């Protein structure tokens, strides 16, 4: 099985190698290589998936390890592991990835770097799949960085555009900050335990190898990586800018898979999180969820709205992990991957159509992403519209769709967490969650209404809008189908709960090694609490989502409220939200400018004080050397010149010996030999 | 009776003859031939010592390396001589003195 | 590179073809004739050596006149009225003595122009081509069959005639 | 003791009574004389054969008159004519070298014959580095040709000699490389040992081993050996239509005959090496054919290769000098290197 | 004095005499051809030292390679119409003096040094031994030699190349 997984991983790498070296020369620029590779991977991962389903064992685990480095006594083992989480992740990644591949055939058609795009997609698939199957922190870190690299390459794919290349760099640098924490975390773990392997780490922690303080530090530092990659609160700034990349990239990387890597990582290391680090995670996640949702309300760029919604949803997942609802968080990752990829692809479809329309009309200065120019596309693009609507409903947490199931679980989990712990401050977490849920429904429907309903804002563009080709709509339909509740509740058919589904059975919260070490359960949530919280959360979340939708319709569709006035009345709040709470500016002012200021200070120090000292010493040296120069010229040079003259004179005489005649030399050599022999004999 | 000394004498004579060749000839290729003679005489010594004193193939192997070196030397030397001849129409080493002074 | 290998392939292939051709010829019967022992059958009408059937010649000199290189030399002496020199094979009366009928084959150009004018068809080509000699003079073929006495007699007769005339 | 000396003692028991060195000298001398006679006879026969083959390939008959059946005495008559001719040495020729060159060519050729194995044990000198010995001695021929070409004091001769030297040195490389393939596979330099290593059926012969690389090595050897003995299409040193007669333009009579004899003897030598190295020497192709004695097999195979040489001569035109060098350096040498490498890898694996 | 020894002395004489021709002849071409016999003689002496591989290498490399190079050198650096190429030479007297002096010294060394030579012990070498030694114990010198050969090859090609492209 591990071999199959490795094949799944290596196929896209092979495709990448072929594509990057021969892509241009292959027929159709070789897109079929990448697509074929990822489709085979998809089939193989389905095979693994059905194997797992067939075994129906929640403790399903296959491992294989090999020795990587041997330095005397010191060994480093690396290994692969497949459990239900990683197999589900494999399936998710391959599904989304292959759909995006197919989608890209239509979307990227005619791009001058078409084959390179597919090469990058393949490389990305390879690194993401590799990240999933590694069983050790080192391998994960390796693939983590590869994923970051791919992200950089793909965001900056249209590097001729300054904004794209800037966005790529921004993503890369911001990620590096998180990765630094990740690396330090890994090093802490390795220095304390001496192994990268997750199973060994788990065992060591259960045996009490690491103190609680170290554990907390390691957990938070490892989570730093997730903050960077999953765009959590302080490091979220790169994700909206990453929308400069091609839309398939946004769908693949920045909605479904790469950003989920952080969540996946936290789920993987959840066994080693102490209560303190869990609290940090939960609050970061919860805050991000609400915070990003508020920004999303006011954005006008279709992809930016989706980007902020992604950040918000990732916040949900992180929060779920923080409150100990790992299964819920991971569940949301899976469902979210499907409908968010769909949303992005749908928005891509709209943008594609807009772009074509603008192209026809020779409009080049307007942004095709801007929802203010859209409206009334419902009739023109029925397939896109209906699938988009399904995704939106799923994201808003409406029953009968997959999003409801997972979001509900998370909200229930956070509520249960607050109820289980005495501290009333912890009620902030469900507050964050529920508010964000309402806001999510609100801004998503704002997006749908402004895009698909109502009067077209620009008649000329509207007339040229056409439905996208099949390669674009078919992935959309597949993803829409996968956003229906039924796939996730099987064999149960209850649209309100996934409690009897295969997922619930197969994916269970991992045993916390920390709990074993401490001797008591660090995050005790009783079944009763969980159940009551769940029911409460379900009712509340349906209510809130409906509220958000109705509010959205009343403002934007029925126009019960005047949007302008509302914004005016909100004033400062609107401005804050519209400008993303000035985060970029704050970073610019604090970190960037602070750094520049510090540099300027150093520069001044350098030029004024150090240079002054140096100049002073130079002055002293100069004067001293003037004196010594006098001495040199008259006394030393005199001696030297005399020696040189002597050498020259003697050379003039000795040169005659050096005739250049081989014979003369041989005479001399013979003479020497004879002398030596004679001396020796005497 | 063939002994070590027989070989040493032969090689000594050839060595001296090579020396005389080098001293005697003005022609660059002639000098090269003298060098070859000397190399051969030395080679004979190596092999003879290997046969009579050392009882090993070391002497022969050194001889092989000497042969290889001689081949390389001859190739390069002749290339140089031909080049000089092409440029100066001269082969007499006593007259090739462009580097002098 | 491809061209390089194609060249090698083609050269080997063509060499093999060539070897096949020569090998086939190795077993083909030779076209050579072992000349003195075997001779080639000459085609009809081939021109080799001139021959004169002197018995039929009537001394009309037509052939000598026709010859473009003048290689035929004929001397004639009129017969006396009482002399009967007989008839040719096709019934013509011979009125001339022929003391000399020489053909210089060294001069002859084998045009066979002398053959058609002959009224008695006494001059013609025969398929004999082996008449090489060591002396060019030997290539003058003499066809006159008169004995030397007869010739002398005729010469004297001529002389006498001239003196009389 | 050398097998040939043993053979001598067996054939002539009287030798046992003589002092050993006389016996050995006598055996060596008689072996040499037998070889010499063989070379002479073979050369005469080969010349006759060449004339006949060429004639028949051109639908002619060739010499028919002297000696009855197909003129088999023709070359003897020619040889007698050559022996009876005046020995002309050009006035300005370098007399010593001029006289010495044909002797050296002939001596080298005969010396090569010493290491050729006719049958198991029937080798004049069973050297343990026989193959190298043959390669080494053959290189003397180059010097002899240069000697002759130079001494003639004739520009055609010198051209021929220079061409010959350049050609023969160049083609020694593919020859050596393709023979190393054999050498590597059998692990022997000894000619008899080479043959013994190929014992078995025809499939064990070198040219069918490492199929097709053994065969490619054989072809490379054969083509290069054509150049080595100055046969068409590589007969540039004596290209009649360009250089009058090449290095032997000025030679007449007996001296010319020696060159001529050596050339035909050399044809046999390269064929014999090919037979020894690639075609299983004296071995029959199948076991049931071993009632035919080994020397006959050997001679038959060599004769067949000689025939192929003639066959090629009358098939192909002469190459240009640049084509000649191209063939050697850019085709045969890389190919033989490649074959060597592949066979080495094959043997390792 | 058996035939073996007689032949040895004949060959040694051939070697030495032809070397003397190399040394004393006026004609460079004679020197070159005399060198052939010297080298060949050396090869036969190697056979007497039971070093047949060296002997064959000697013939193969010296006679088949170096000597031909030298001959080419001689022929390419002289005019074709001048068969009896006479080369000028230095005065012979100092050469003779130096030669005689050196031979005295060498003779002194040869006959005075007590070589711990073993007289006539069976000694044979076979080519595989040499091959194994070169590929084993002497691998480094072998590789160095091959690099040297490569360098010499490139160098001589570069030197002898015609300069039409300059």
PDB file of N, CA and C in Angstrom, chain A residues 89-98 100 124-125 128-129 131-132 144 147 229-230 248-264 310 314 333 336-338 340-341:
ATOM      1  N   UNK A  89      -7.013  12.545   2.678  1.00  0.00           N
ATOM      2  CA  UNK A  89      -6.319  13.730   2.169  1.00  0.00           C
ATOM      3  C   UNK A  89      -5.800  13.478   0.754  1.00  0.00           C
ATOM      4  N   UNK A  90      -5.243  12.279   0.547  1.00  0.00           N
ATOM      5  CA  UNK A  90      -4.767  11.927  -0.799  1.00  0.00           C
ATOM      6  C   UNK A  90      -5.890  12.057  -1.806  1.00  0.00           C
ATOM      7  N   UNK A  91      -7.059  11.493  -1.430  1.00  0.00           N
ATOM      8  CA  UNK A  91      -8.183  11.517  -2.360  1.00  0.00           C
ATOM      9  C   UNK A  91      -8.598  12.954  -2.636  1.00  0.00           C
ATOM     10  N   UNK A  92      -8.688  13.745  -1.566  1.00  0.00           N
ATOM     11  CA  UNK A  92      -9.104  15.140  -1.753  1.00  0.00           C
ATOM     12  C   UNK A  92      -8.136  15.857  -2.682  1.00  0.00           C
ATOM     13  N   UNK A  93      -6.858  15.690  -2.380  1.00  0.00           N
ATOM     14  CA  UNK A  93      -5.859  16.408  -3.182  1.00  0.00           C
ATOM     15  C   UNK A  93      -5.929  15.966  -4.639  1.00  0.00           C
ATOM     16  N   UNK A  94      -5.998  14.649  -4.856  1.00  0.00           N
ATOM     17  CA  UNK A  94      -5.998  14.202  -6.251  1.00  0.00           C
ATOM     18  C   UNK A  94      -7.279  14.615  -6.962  1.00  0.00           C
ATOM     19  N   UNK A  95      -8.408  14.563  -6.274  1.00  0.00           N
ATOM     20  CA  UNK A  95      -9.658  14.980  -6.930  1.00  0.00           C
ATOM     21  C   UNK A  95      -9.548  16.442  -7.353  1.00  0.00           C
ATOM     22  N   UNK A  96      -9.260  17.282  -6.376  1.00  0.00           N
ATOM     23  CA  UNK A  96      -9.227  18.715  -6.688  1.00  0.00           C
ATOM     24  C   UNK A  96      -8.161  18.992  -7.735  1.00  0.00           C
ATOM     25  N   UNK A  97      -7.025  18.342  -7.533  1.00  0.00           N
ATOM     26  CA  UNK A  97      -5.911  18.607  -8.438  1.00  0.00           C
ATOM     27  C   UNK A  97      -6.253  18.173  -9.861  1.00  0.00           C
ATOM     28  N   UNK A  98      -6.851  16.991  -9.996  1.00  0.00           N
ATOM     29  CA  UNK A  98      -7.130  16.560 -11.364  1.00  0.00           C
ATOM     30  C   UNK A  98      -8.223  17.415 -11.990  1.00  0.00           C
ATOM     31  N   UNK A 100      -8.720  20.497 -11.350  1.00  0.00           N
ATOM     32  CA  UNK A 100      -8.084  21.765 -11.715  1.00  0.00           C
ATOM     33  C   UNK A 100      -7.237  21.596 -12.969  1.00  0.00           C
ATOM     34  N   UNK A 124       3.474  20.817  -7.996  1.00  0.00           N
ATOM     35  CA  UNK A 124       2.700  21.114  -6.806  1.00  0.00           C
ATOM     36  C   UNK A 124       1.989  19.852  -6.313  1.00  0.00           C
ATOM     37  N   UNK A 125       1.383  19.117  -7.264  1.00  0.00           N
ATOM     38  CA  UNK A 125       0.677  17.903  -6.851  1.00  0.00           C
ATOM     39  C   UNK A 125       1.629  16.953  -6.163  1.00  0.00           C
ATOM     40  N   UNK A 128       2.460  18.244  -2.642  1.00  0.00           N
ATOM     41  CA  UNK A 128       1.331  18.160  -1.713  1.00  0.00           C
ATOM     42  C   UNK A 128       1.069  16.703  -1.333  1.00  0.00           C
ATOM     43  N   UNK A 129       1.113  15.814  -2.348  1.00  0.00           N
ATOM     44  CA  UNK A 129       0.879  14.396  -2.045  1.00  0.00           C
ATOM     45  C   UNK A 129       1.984  13.859  -1.155  1.00  0.00           C
ATOM     46  N   UNK A 131       3.703  15.554   0.996  1.00  0.00           N
ATOM     47  CA  UNK A 131       3.467  16.072   2.338  1.00  0.00           C
ATOM     48  C   UNK A 131       2.490  15.177   3.084  1.00  0.00           C
ATOM     49  N   UNK A 132       1.516  14.652   2.337  1.00  0.00           N
ATOM     50  CA  UNK A 132       0.482  13.862   2.990  1.00  0.00           C
ATOM     51  C   UNK A 132       1.030  12.520   3.463  1.00  0.00           C
ATOM     52  N   UNK A 144       6.767  20.686   2.611  1.00  0.00           N
ATOM     53  CA  UNK A 144       6.191  21.966   3.003  1.00  0.00           C
ATOM     54  C   UNK A 144       6.863  23.093   2.233  1.00  0.00           C
ATOM     55  N   UNK A 147       6.066  22.922  -1.400  1.00  0.00           N
ATOM     56  CA  UNK A 147       4.749  23.477  -1.643  1.00  0.00           C
ATOM     57  C   UNK A 147       4.841  25.000  -1.672  1.00  0.00           C
ATOM     58  N   UNK A 229       1.220  29.105   6.501  1.00  0.00           N
ATOM     59  CA  UNK A 229       0.717  28.439   5.311  1.00  0.00           C
ATOM     60  C   UNK A 229      -0.802  28.538   5.225  1.00  0.00           C
ATOM     61  N   UNK A 230      -1.476  28.464   6.377  1.00  0.00           N
ATOM     62  CA  UNK A 230      -2.928  28.552   6.328  1.00  0.00           C
ATOM     63  C   UNK A 230      -3.428  29.985   6.480  1.00  0.00           C
ATOM     64  N   UNK A 248      -7.135  28.850 -11.675  1.00  0.00           N
ATOM     65  CA  UNK A 248      -6.998  27.448 -11.262  1.00  0.00           C
ATOM     66  C   UNK A 248      -6.036  27.303 -10.101  1.00  0.00           C
ATOM     67  N   UNK A 249      -4.984  28.134 -10.126  1.00  0.00           N
ATOM     68  CA  UNK A 249      -4.018  28.082  -9.039  1.00  0.00           C
ATOM     69  C   UNK A 249      -4.692  28.481  -7.733  1.00  0.00           C
ATOM     70  N   UNK A 250      -5.472  29.549  -7.816  1.00  0.00           N
ATOM     71  CA  UNK A 250      -6.168  29.979  -6.607  1.00  0.00           C
ATOM     72  C   UNK A 250      -7.031  28.853  -6.089  1.00  0.00           C
ATOM     73  N   UNK A 251      -7.698  28.178  -7.013  1.00  0.00           N
ATOM     74  CA  UNK A 251      -8.585  27.111  -6.587  1.00  0.00           C
ATOM     75  C   UNK A 251      -7.800  25.975  -5.961  1.00  0.00           C
ATOM     76  N   UNK A 252      -6.724  25.623  -6.635  1.00  0.00           N
ATOM     77  CA  UNK A 252      -5.980  24.440  -6.184  1.00  0.00           C
ATOM     78  C   UNK A 252      -5.224  24.735  -4.905  1.00  0.00           C
ATOM     79  N   UNK A 253      -4.481  25.812  -4.929  1.00  0.00           N
ATOM     80  CA  UNK A 253      -3.533  26.045  -3.848  1.00  0.00           C
ATOM     81  C   UNK A 253      -4.161  26.820  -2.727  1.00  0.00           C
ATOM     82  N   UNK A 254      -4.833  27.905  -3.089  1.00  0.00           N
ATOM     83  CA  UNK A 254      -5.194  28.855  -2.056  1.00  0.00           C
ATOM     84  C   UNK A 254      -6.597  28.638  -1.550  1.00  0.00           C
ATOM     85  N   UNK A 255      -7.217  27.543  -1.991  1.00  0.00           N
ATOM     86  CA  UNK A 255      -8.509  27.231  -1.415  1.00  0.00           C
ATOM     87  C   UNK A 255      -8.544  25.810  -0.901  1.00  0.00           C
ATOM     88  N   UNK A 256      -8.051  24.882  -1.717  1.00  0.00           N
ATOM     89  CA  UNK A 256      -8.345  23.497  -1.394  1.00  0.00           C
ATOM     90  C   UNK A 256      -7.200  22.774  -0.736  1.00  0.00           C
ATOM     91  N   UNK A 257      -5.993  22.996  -1.214  1.00  0.00           N
ATOM     92  CA  UNK A 257      -4.959  22.075  -0.759  1.00  0.00           C
ATOM     93  C   UNK A 257      -3.855  22.730   0.047  1.00  0.00           C
ATOM     94  N   UNK A 258      -3.139  23.674  -0.553  1.00  0.00           N
ATOM     95  CA  UNK A 258      -1.950  24.133   0.148  1.00  0.00           C
ATOM     96  C   UNK A 258      -2.281  24.777   1.475  1.00  0.00           C
ATOM     97  N   UNK A 259      -3.294  25.647   1.464  1.00  0.00           N
ATOM     98  CA  UNK A 259      -3.630  26.305   2.718  1.00  0.00           C
ATOM     99  C   UNK A 259      -4.135  25.283   3.727  1.00  0.00           C
ATOM    100  N   UNK A 260      -4.677  24.186   3.189  1.00  0.00           N
ATOM    101  CA  UNK A 260      -5.128  23.136   4.101  1.00  0.00           C
ATOM    102  C   UNK A 260      -3.952  22.397   4.709  1.00  0.00           C
ATOM    103  N   UNK A 261      -2.776  22.565   4.099  1.00  0.00           N
ATOM    104  CA  UNK A 261      -1.614  21.868   4.633  1.00  0.00           C
ATOM    105  C   UNK A 261      -1.384  22.248   6.091  1.00  0.00           C
ATOM    106  N   UNK A 262      -1.589  23.525   6.397  1.00  0.00           N
ATOM    107  CA  UNK A 262      -1.415  23.949   7.786  1.00  0.00           C
ATOM    108  C   UNK A 262      -2.368  23.202   8.697  1.00  0.00           C
ATOM    109  N   UNK A 263      -3.620  23.131   8.259  1.00  0.00           N
ATOM    110  CA  UNK A 263      -4.615  22.433   9.059  1.00  0.00           C
ATOM    111  C   UNK A 263      -4.223  20.968   9.214  1.00  0.00           C
ATOM    112  N   UNK A 264      -3.799  20.408   8.091  1.00  0.00           N
ATOM    113  CA  UNK A 264      -3.389  19.001   8.123  1.00  0.00           C
ATOM    114  C   UNK A 264      -2.232  18.805   9.105  1.00  0.00           C
ATOM    115  N   UNK A 310     -11.932  32.213   2.413  1.00  0.00           N
ATOM    116  CA  UNK A 310     -11.042  31.070   2.667  1.00  0.00           C
ATOM    117  C   UNK A 310     -10.324  31.232   3.992  1.00  0.00           C
ATOM    118  N   UNK A 314     -10.572  28.748   7.043  1.00  0.00           N
ATOM    119  CA  UNK A 314      -9.400  28.113   7.621  1.00  0.00           C
ATOM    120  C   UNK A 314      -9.340  28.407   9.116  1.00  0.00           C
ATOM    121  N   UNK A 333     -12.136  20.612   6.467  1.00  0.00           N
ATOM    122  CA  UNK A 333     -11.088  20.721   5.435  1.00  0.00           C
ATOM    123  C   UNK A 333     -11.541  20.004   4.160  1.00  0.00           C
ATOM    124  N   UNK A 336     -14.762  21.658   2.686  1.00  0.00           N
ATOM    125  CA  UNK A 336     -14.400  22.996   2.225  1.00  0.00           C
ATOM    126  C   UNK A 336     -13.561  22.932   0.968  1.00  0.00           C
ATOM    127  N   UNK A 337     -12.662  21.945   0.905  1.00  0.00           N
ATOM    128  CA  UNK A 337     -11.832  21.807  -0.287  1.00  0.00           C
ATOM    129  C   UNK A 337     -12.715  21.690  -1.513  1.00  0.00           C
ATOM    130  N   UNK A 338     -13.766  20.878  -1.423  1.00  0.00           N
ATOM    131  CA  UNK A 338     -14.628  20.676  -2.581  1.00  0.00           C
ATOM    132  C   UNK A 338     -15.336  21.963  -2.968  1.00  0.00           C
ATOM    133  N   UNK A 340     -14.953  25.062  -1.966  1.00  0.00           N
ATOM    134  CA  UNK A 340     -14.180  26.282  -2.195  1.00  0.00           C
ATOM    135  C   UNK A 340     -13.447  26.210  -3.528  1.00  0.00           C
ATOM    136  N   UNK A 341     -12.943  25.017  -3.836  1.00  0.00           N
ATOM    137  CA  UNK A 341     -12.361  24.856  -5.166  1.00  0.00           C
ATOM    138  C   UNK A 341     -13.409  25.176  -6.215  1.00  0.00           C
TER     139      UNK A 341
END
